[in-house]
Every structure is written in structure tokens, then in C-alpha cells.
Coordinates of C-alpha atoms in Angstrom, one line a residue:
M1 CA 0.0 0.0 0.0
S2 CA 1.4 3.4 -1.0
G3 CA -0.9 5.7 1.0
R4 CA -3.9 7.8 -0.1
Y5 CA -3.6 10.3 -2.8
D6 CA -3.8 13.9 -1.6
G7 CA -2.7 15.8 -4.7
P8 CA -4.6 17.9 -7.2
V9 CA -7.8 16.5 -8.7
I10 CA -9.4 17.0 -12.1
D11 CA -13.0 16.0 -12.3
P12 CA -13.7 15.0 -15.9
H13 CA -17.4 14.6 -15.7
H14 CA -20.1 16.9 -14.2
H15 CA -23.0 19.1 -15.3
L16 CA -24.3 22.6 -14.7
W17 CA -27.7 24.0 -15.5
D18 CA -30.0 27.0 -15.0
L19 CA -33.6 25.8 -15.1
K20 CA -34.8 29.4 -15.5
L21 CA -33.5 29.2 -19.1
G22 CA -36.0 26.5 -20.0
R23 CA -33.4 24.5 -21.9
H24 CA -33.4 21.1 -20.2
P25 CA -36.5 19.2 -21.4
W26 CA -35.6 16.0 -19.4
L27 CA -35.7 17.9 -16.2
E28 CA -38.7 19.9 -17.2
K29 CA -40.5 16.6 -18.0
A30 CA -39.6 15.2 -14.6
Q31 CA -40.8 18.3 -12.9
A32 CA -44.1 18.1 -14.6
S33 CA -44.7 14.4 -14.3
G34 CA -42.7 13.2 -11.3
E35 CA -41.5 10.3 -13.5
D36 CA -38.3 8.4 -12.4
I37 CA -35.5 7.3 -14.7
V38 CA -32.8 4.6 -14.3
F39 CA -31.2 6.8 -11.7
G40 CA -34.4 7.0 -9.6
S41 CA -36.4 10.0 -8.7
L42 CA -35.0 13.2 -10.2
A43 CA -36.8 15.5 -7.7
P44 CA -33.6 16.6 -5.9
L45 CA -32.1 17.8 -9.3
L46 CA -35.0 20.1 -10.0
R47 CA -33.0 23.2 -9.0
D48 CA -30.4 25.4 -10.5
Y49 CA -26.9 23.9 -10.3
G50 CA -24.2 26.5 -11.0
I51 CA -20.5 26.9 -10.5
D52 CA -20.9 28.0 -6.9
D53 CA -23.0 25.0 -6.1
Y54 CA -20.4 22.6 -7.6
R55 CA -17.6 24.3 -5.7
A56 CA -19.5 23.9 -2.5
D57 CA -20.0 20.2 -3.1
A58 CA -16.3 19.7 -4.2
A59 CA -14.8 22.0 -1.6
R60 CA -12.9 19.3 0.4
Q61 CA -11.5 17.3 -2.5
N62 CA -8.8 19.6 -4.0
V63 CA -10.5 19.8 -7.4
I64 CA -8.4 22.3 -9.4
A65 CA -10.2 21.9 -12.8
S66 CA -13.2 20.1 -14.3
V67 CA -14.7 19.1 -17.6
H68 CA -18.4 20.0 -18.2
V69 CA -20.3 17.3 -20.0
E70 CA -23.4 18.2 -21.9
A71 CA -26.4 18.2 -19.7
G72 CA -29.2 17.3 -22.1
W73 CA -29.6 20.9 -23.5
S74 CA -32.6 21.1 -25.8
L75 CA -31.7 20.2 -29.4
V76 CA -34.0 23.1 -30.5
Y77 CA -31.2 25.4 -29.4
P78 CA -28.0 23.9 -30.8
L79 CA -24.6 25.4 -29.8
E80 CA -26.3 27.4 -27.0
E81 CA -24.9 25.3 -24.1
S82 CA -21.3 26.0 -25.0
R83 CA -22.0 29.7 -25.4
W84 CA -23.7 29.8 -22.1
L85 CA -20.7 28.1 -20.5
D86 CA -18.4 30.6 -22.2
G87 CA -20.3 33.4 -20.4
L88 CA -19.8 32.0 -16.9
D89 CA -17.0 32.9 -14.5
R90 CA -14.8 29.9 -15.0
S91 CA -11.7 31.4 -13.3
S92 CA -11.9 28.8 -10.5
G93 CA -11.2 26.0 -13.0
V94 CA -14.8 24.7 -13.0
A95 CA -15.9 23.9 -16.6
H96 CA -12.3 24.4 -17.8
R97 CA -13.2 22.4 -20.9
Y98 CA -16.5 21.1 -22.4
I99 CA -18.0 18.0 -24.0
A100 CA -20.7 19.4 -26.2
R101 CA -23.9 17.7 -27.5
V102 CA -24.3 17.1 -31.2
P103 CA -26.5 14.4 -32.7
L104 CA -24.1 12.8 -35.1
D105 CA -26.8 11.7 -37.5
G106 CA -28.6 15.0 -37.5
P107 CA -29.3 16.9 -40.7
D108 CA -26.9 19.7 -39.6
A109 CA -24.4 17.6 -37.8
L110 CA -21.3 18.6 -39.8
R111 CA -21.9 22.3 -39.5
L112 CA -22.6 22.0 -35.8
L113 CA -19.5 19.9 -35.2
E114 CA -17.4 22.5 -37.1
T115 CA -18.8 25.4 -35.0
E116 CA -18.2 23.6 -31.7
A117 CA -14.7 22.7 -32.8
E118 CA -13.9 26.3 -33.4
N119 CA -14.4 27.0 -29.7
S120 CA -11.1 26.1 -28.0
N121 CA -13.0 25.2 -24.8
V122 CA -14.8 22.3 -26.6
V123 CA -12.6 19.2 -26.6
G124 CA -15.2 16.5 -27.3
I125 CA -18.7 15.5 -28.2
R126 CA -21.3 13.3 -26.5
D127 CA -24.3 11.8 -28.3
I128 CA -25.8 9.4 -25.8
L129 CA -26.5 5.9 -27.2
S130 CA -27.9 4.2 -24.2
W131 CA -30.9 2.2 -25.4
H132 CA -32.9 0.0 -23.1
P133 CA -35.9 -2.3 -23.9
D134 CA -37.7 -0.6 -21.0
A135 CA -38.6 2.9 -22.2
A136 CA -38.3 4.3 -18.7
K137 CA -34.6 3.5 -18.7
R138 CA -34.0 4.6 -22.3
F139 CA -31.8 7.6 -23.0
D140 CA -31.8 7.0 -26.8
P141 CA -35.1 6.1 -28.5
R142 CA -33.3 4.3 -31.3
P143 CA -31.2 1.1 -31.0
H144 CA -28.2 0.3 -33.1
R145 CA -27.2 3.9 -34.0
M146 CA -23.6 3.0 -33.7
S147 CA -24.0 0.9 -36.8
D148 CA -25.9 3.6 -38.8
P149 CA -23.8 4.9 -41.7
A150 CA -25.2 8.4 -41.2
W151 CA -24.2 8.4 -37.6
R152 CA -20.8 7.0 -38.4
A153 CA -20.3 9.8 -40.9
G154 CA -20.8 12.3 -38.2
L155 CA -18.4 10.5 -35.9
A156 CA -15.8 10.5 -38.7
H157 CA -16.1 14.2 -39.1
A158 CA -15.8 14.8 -35.3
T159 CA -12.6 12.7 -35.5
R160 CA -11.2 14.8 -38.3
L161 CA -11.8 17.9 -36.2
G162 CA -9.8 16.4 -33.4
L163 CA -12.7 15.9 -31.0
V164 CA -12.9 13.1 -28.4
F165 CA -16.1 11.1 -28.3
D166 CA -17.7 10.4 -24.9
L167 CA -19.4 7.0 -25.2
M168 CA -22.4 6.3 -23.0
L169 CA -24.2 3.0 -23.5
Y170 CA -25.5 -0.1 -21.6
P171 CA -23.6 -3.4 -21.3
W172 CA -25.7 -5.2 -23.9
Q173 CA -24.5 -2.7 -26.5
M174 CA -20.8 -3.4 -25.8
D175 CA -20.4 -5.9 -28.7
E176 CA -21.7 -3.2 -31.1
A177 CA -19.4 -0.7 -29.4
L178 CA -16.4 -3.0 -29.8
A179 CA -17.0 -3.2 -33.6
L180 CA -17.3 0.6 -33.6
V181 CA -14.0 1.3 -31.8
G182 CA -12.3 -1.2 -34.1
D183 CA -13.6 0.5 -37.2
F184 CA -12.5 4.0 -35.9
P185 CA -9.0 3.4 -34.6
G186 CA -8.2 7.1 -35.0
T187 CA -11.0 8.2 -32.7
L188 CA -10.4 8.5 -28.9
F189 CA -13.4 7.1 -27.1
V190 CA -14.1 7.7 -23.4
L191 CA -16.6 5.2 -22.0
N192 CA -18.8 6.9 -19.4
H193 CA -19.9 5.7 -16.0
G194 CA -17.8 2.5 -15.9
G195 CA -19.9 1.1 -18.7
S196 CA -23.2 1.6 -16.8
P197 CA -23.6 -1.7 -14.9
V198 CA -27.3 -1.2 -14.5
D199 CA -28.5 -4.9 -14.4
R200 CA -27.3 -6.1 -11.0
T201 CA -28.3 -9.7 -11.5
Q202 CA -25.6 -12.4 -11.7
E203 CA -26.1 -12.6 -15.5
G204 CA -26.2 -8.8 -15.9
M205 CA -23.0 -8.3 -14.1
A206 CA -21.3 -11.1 -16.0
L207 CA -22.3 -9.5 -19.2
W208 CA -20.9 -6.1 -18.0
R209 CA -17.6 -7.8 -16.9
R210 CA -17.2 -9.5 -20.3
G211 CA -18.0 -6.5 -22.3
L212 CA -15.8 -4.2 -20.3
R213 CA -12.9 -6.6 -20.6
A214 CA -13.2 -6.7 -24.4
L215 CA -13.4 -2.9 -24.6
G216 CA -10.4 -2.5 -22.3
K217 CA -8.3 -4.3 -24.9
A218 CA -9.0 -1.6 -27.5
P219 CA -6.1 1.0 -27.3
N220 CA -8.3 3.9 -28.3
V221 CA -10.8 3.6 -25.4
R222 CA -10.5 5.2 -22.0
L223 CA -12.8 4.8 -19.1
K224 CA -14.5 7.2 -16.7
I225 CA -15.3 5.6 -13.4
S226 CA -18.2 7.7 -12.4
D227 CA -21.7 7.6 -10.8
L228 CA -21.5 3.9 -9.9
V229 CA -24.0 4.7 -7.2
A230 CA -26.6 5.3 -9.9
Y231 CA -26.7 1.6 -10.4
D232 CA -26.3 0.6 -6.8
H233 CA -28.6 2.7 -4.7
V234 CA -27.9 0.9 -1.5
W235 CA -24.2 1.0 -2.1
T236 CA -21.4 0.4 0.4
L237 CA -17.7 0.5 0.0
E238 CA -17.6 -3.3 -0.3
S239 CA -20.3 -3.3 -3.0
L240 CA -18.6 -0.7 -5.0
R241 CA -15.0 -2.0 -4.6
P242 CA -15.2 -5.0 -6.9
V243 CA -16.8 -2.9 -9.6
I244 CA -14.0 -0.3 -9.4
E245 CA -11.4 -3.0 -9.2
H246 CA -12.8 -4.7 -12.4
C247 CA -12.7 -1.3 -14.2
L248 CA -9.1 -0.9 -13.2
D249 CA -8.2 -4.4 -14.1
C250 CA -9.6 -3.9 -17.6
F251 CA -8.2 -0.5 -18.3
G252 CA -5.4 0.2 -15.9
P253 CA -4.8 3.6 -14.2
A254 CA -3.2 5.1 -17.4
R255 CA -6.4 4.7 -19.3
A256 CA -8.9 5.3 -16.5
M257 CA -10.1 8.3 -14.5
F258 CA -12.3 9.0 -11.5
A259 CA -15.2 11.5 -12.0
S260 CA -18.0 12.8 -10.0
D261 CA -21.0 13.0 -12.3
F262 CA -22.4 15.7 -10.0
P263 CA -25.1 16.7 -9.3
V264 CA -26.6 13.5 -10.7
A265 CA -24.5 11.2 -8.4
G266 CA -25.8 13.4 -5.6
L267 CA -29.1 11.5 -5.8
H268 CA -27.4 8.7 -4.0
A269 CA -24.2 10.0 -2.4
S270 CA -22.4 13.1 -1.4
F271 CA -19.4 14.4 -3.3
D272 CA -17.2 13.5 -0.3
E273 CA -18.6 10.0 -0.1
V274 CA -17.9 9.4 -3.8
Y275 CA -14.3 10.5 -3.5
E276 CA -13.8 8.7 -0.2
V277 CA -14.6 5.5 -2.0
F278 CA -12.3 6.4 -4.9
R279 CA -9.4 7.3 -2.5
T280 CA -9.9 4.2 -0.4
V281 CA -9.9 1.7 -3.3
A282 CA -7.1 3.6 -5.1
A283 CA -4.8 3.5 -2.1
E284 CA -3.8 -0.1 -3.1
F285 CA -2.0 1.4 -6.1
S286 CA 1.2 3.4 -6.3
L287 CA 1.1 7.1 -6.0
D288 CA 2.0 7.6 -9.7
E289 CA -1.0 5.3 -10.6
Q290 CA -3.2 7.2 -8.2
R291 CA -2.1 10.5 -9.8
A292 CA -3.1 9.1 -13.1
L293 CA -6.6 8.2 -11.9
F294 CA -7.3 11.5 -10.1
F295 CA -5.4 13.9 -12.4
A296 CA -3.1 12.8 -15.3
T297 CA -5.4 10.6 -17.4
A298 CA -8.1 13.3 -17.5
N299 CA -5.5 16.0 -18.1
D300 CA -4.1 14.1 -21.1
T301 CA -7.5 12.8 -22.5
Y302 CA -9.1 16.2 -22.6
R303 CA -6.0 18.2 -23.4
L304 CA -6.4 20.5 -20.4
G305 CA -2.7 21.4 -20.4
I306 CA -2.5 21.8 -16.6
A307 CA 1.0 21.5 -15.2
D308 CA 1.4 18.5 -12.8
L309 CA 3.5 20.3 -10.1
A310 CA 4.2 17.0 -8.3
E311 CA 5.7 15.5 -11.4
A312 CA 7.6 18.7 -12.1
R313 CA 9.1 18.7 -8.5
R314 CA 10.1 15.1 -8.9
D315 CA 11.8 15.7 -12.3
C316 CA 13.8 18.6 -10.7
H317 CA 15.3 16.1 -8.3
V318 CA 16.3 13.4 -10.8

């Protein structure tokens, strides 16, 4: 055991929103209907969540920078989310870079991708692919979009523009994803939420383990270990530990990163509880490996360009 990591942290996955803008239809629908989704009741999320709210949640975790991931901004208003983020006071490092939303098979996908790519704060795209046979757990209404030639044409254009693709799906889609990442070796994919192990049955977890193992062998895929409590509402350290350990066994610290997914993860855990689990499990690794998980992998993946002072000090003494 090397001790617990206490260095700088980059959080590569969280969301911000201002509900007064009327731009988040999934939250507006939940507010009107009270419907639950796979994460459970969304009632606690039906409030504005800005930079100050995030900073209060993260205050004890030494987060020096973060990546804002698209928060389901209405497709009626393309490009607006990035412009809204540009107008915020991001001097604290919160929302240092963005993952924008563009439907890759949309009629205007190429123009939207080019416009987003012109913004130096935009480093990637997310177009959620999570399809579930149960409509209540469905983020994408259409299955098999990863195999659609029109969608793939959009992904190819995003790759030409140098954008990372954040990949969110369910475990039963991993075979299709494996074909996708093999067909796009020049695209850097980041699998969200540990591959979303939503089916907690023995068969469901076995499917997730097999799929994650296969994706972990693809050199152009990295993994965000985030919001595991969304799939384990009565979580404990010991229930989350084997899930995190399998993630790390498949990808290794150099291709994995810890992330908060706040405020969504806040439905089932506090920010401090999430990172306490991360720090406890990661303490079995070397300090360099922990630095990768909490800082370096995210810094490299999303081209944040933040100096690693601990590494610099070590190099000075070589």
C-alpha cells in the first residue's frame, strides 16, 4: 500500500444548469410528471446547479479543474450550451473544458461539429447511445445507432476535427461498441460511468464484466469511473469496490479516470462520499498510478494542459 492520494484532482465529468432558461427538457418533464428514470427520482435535481453549487460540493476534494459534460440541453437550441458556459465565470477551473452535445446523425451535424470545434474550450462530443428495452430506462429512443452509416459519418467528421467522443451506453450494447471502436482506430473514445452496470443480477454483471474486458483491450478507449451509485442505490464501500477493481483491471490507471457526475450522483451519495470510495480503493495502487486516476489521465485525454506540479518537482530532483 502506498498511502492515499492527496494531490490535485481533475473532475472530468459533471454538469451545470440554470432551469430558468428552459433548456433542459428531461428535467422539465420530470418536474411536470414526477417520473423516475434509471437513476431513480429526479426530484432533488430540480433546482439550478451552478459553479458555486459545484464548488461547495467539491470544496474538500482539491478539485483544481473540471470538464463539463453536456447536460441534455434542448436540441431546439444547438450550440447554446457551449456559449452559455463561455459566459460563466470559470476562473476557479470549474468547466475548464466542455464536452458538447451534437446528434451525429442530425441533418446539420457537420456544421454544428465544425462550429463547436472552433471553440477552444470544446474538446469533445457526447451523443448518448444508451438504449434500453424498458422505455423508462432509455436515453436514446433508437437502438443500433452505432451501426448507422449516417451516424458514423458524423463521428468520422468529429474525429477529423480532433474531438474526443464520450461514449455512453449499456452493457448489452458493448459488442456493437467493440465493432465501432475497431472501425474507428483514430478516434479517442471515453466510456462513461464505468460502462453503466445497471443490471445487478448475476447474469447482468457477468455481461458487463465480459463487455468491459473486451473494450479494455482496445487501445483507443479510455474509461471514466463515475456515478456507480446510480446503479447501486444501497451501495457500500464493499459493494462498489469489486466494480471499481474490475474497471481498473480492464483499463489500468493510465487509461482510467475518476469522475463525480455531479449533481446526478448526488441523488445517492455526497461528493465527499464518492471521492472517499475512490481514494480508499485507489490506495492499493502506487502514488503515480493514483495520480493518473485522479489527475493525469483526464489532463491528457481532454487536453487540459494543466501542469502537474508534483511531477515537475520530482523531475527537478532526478
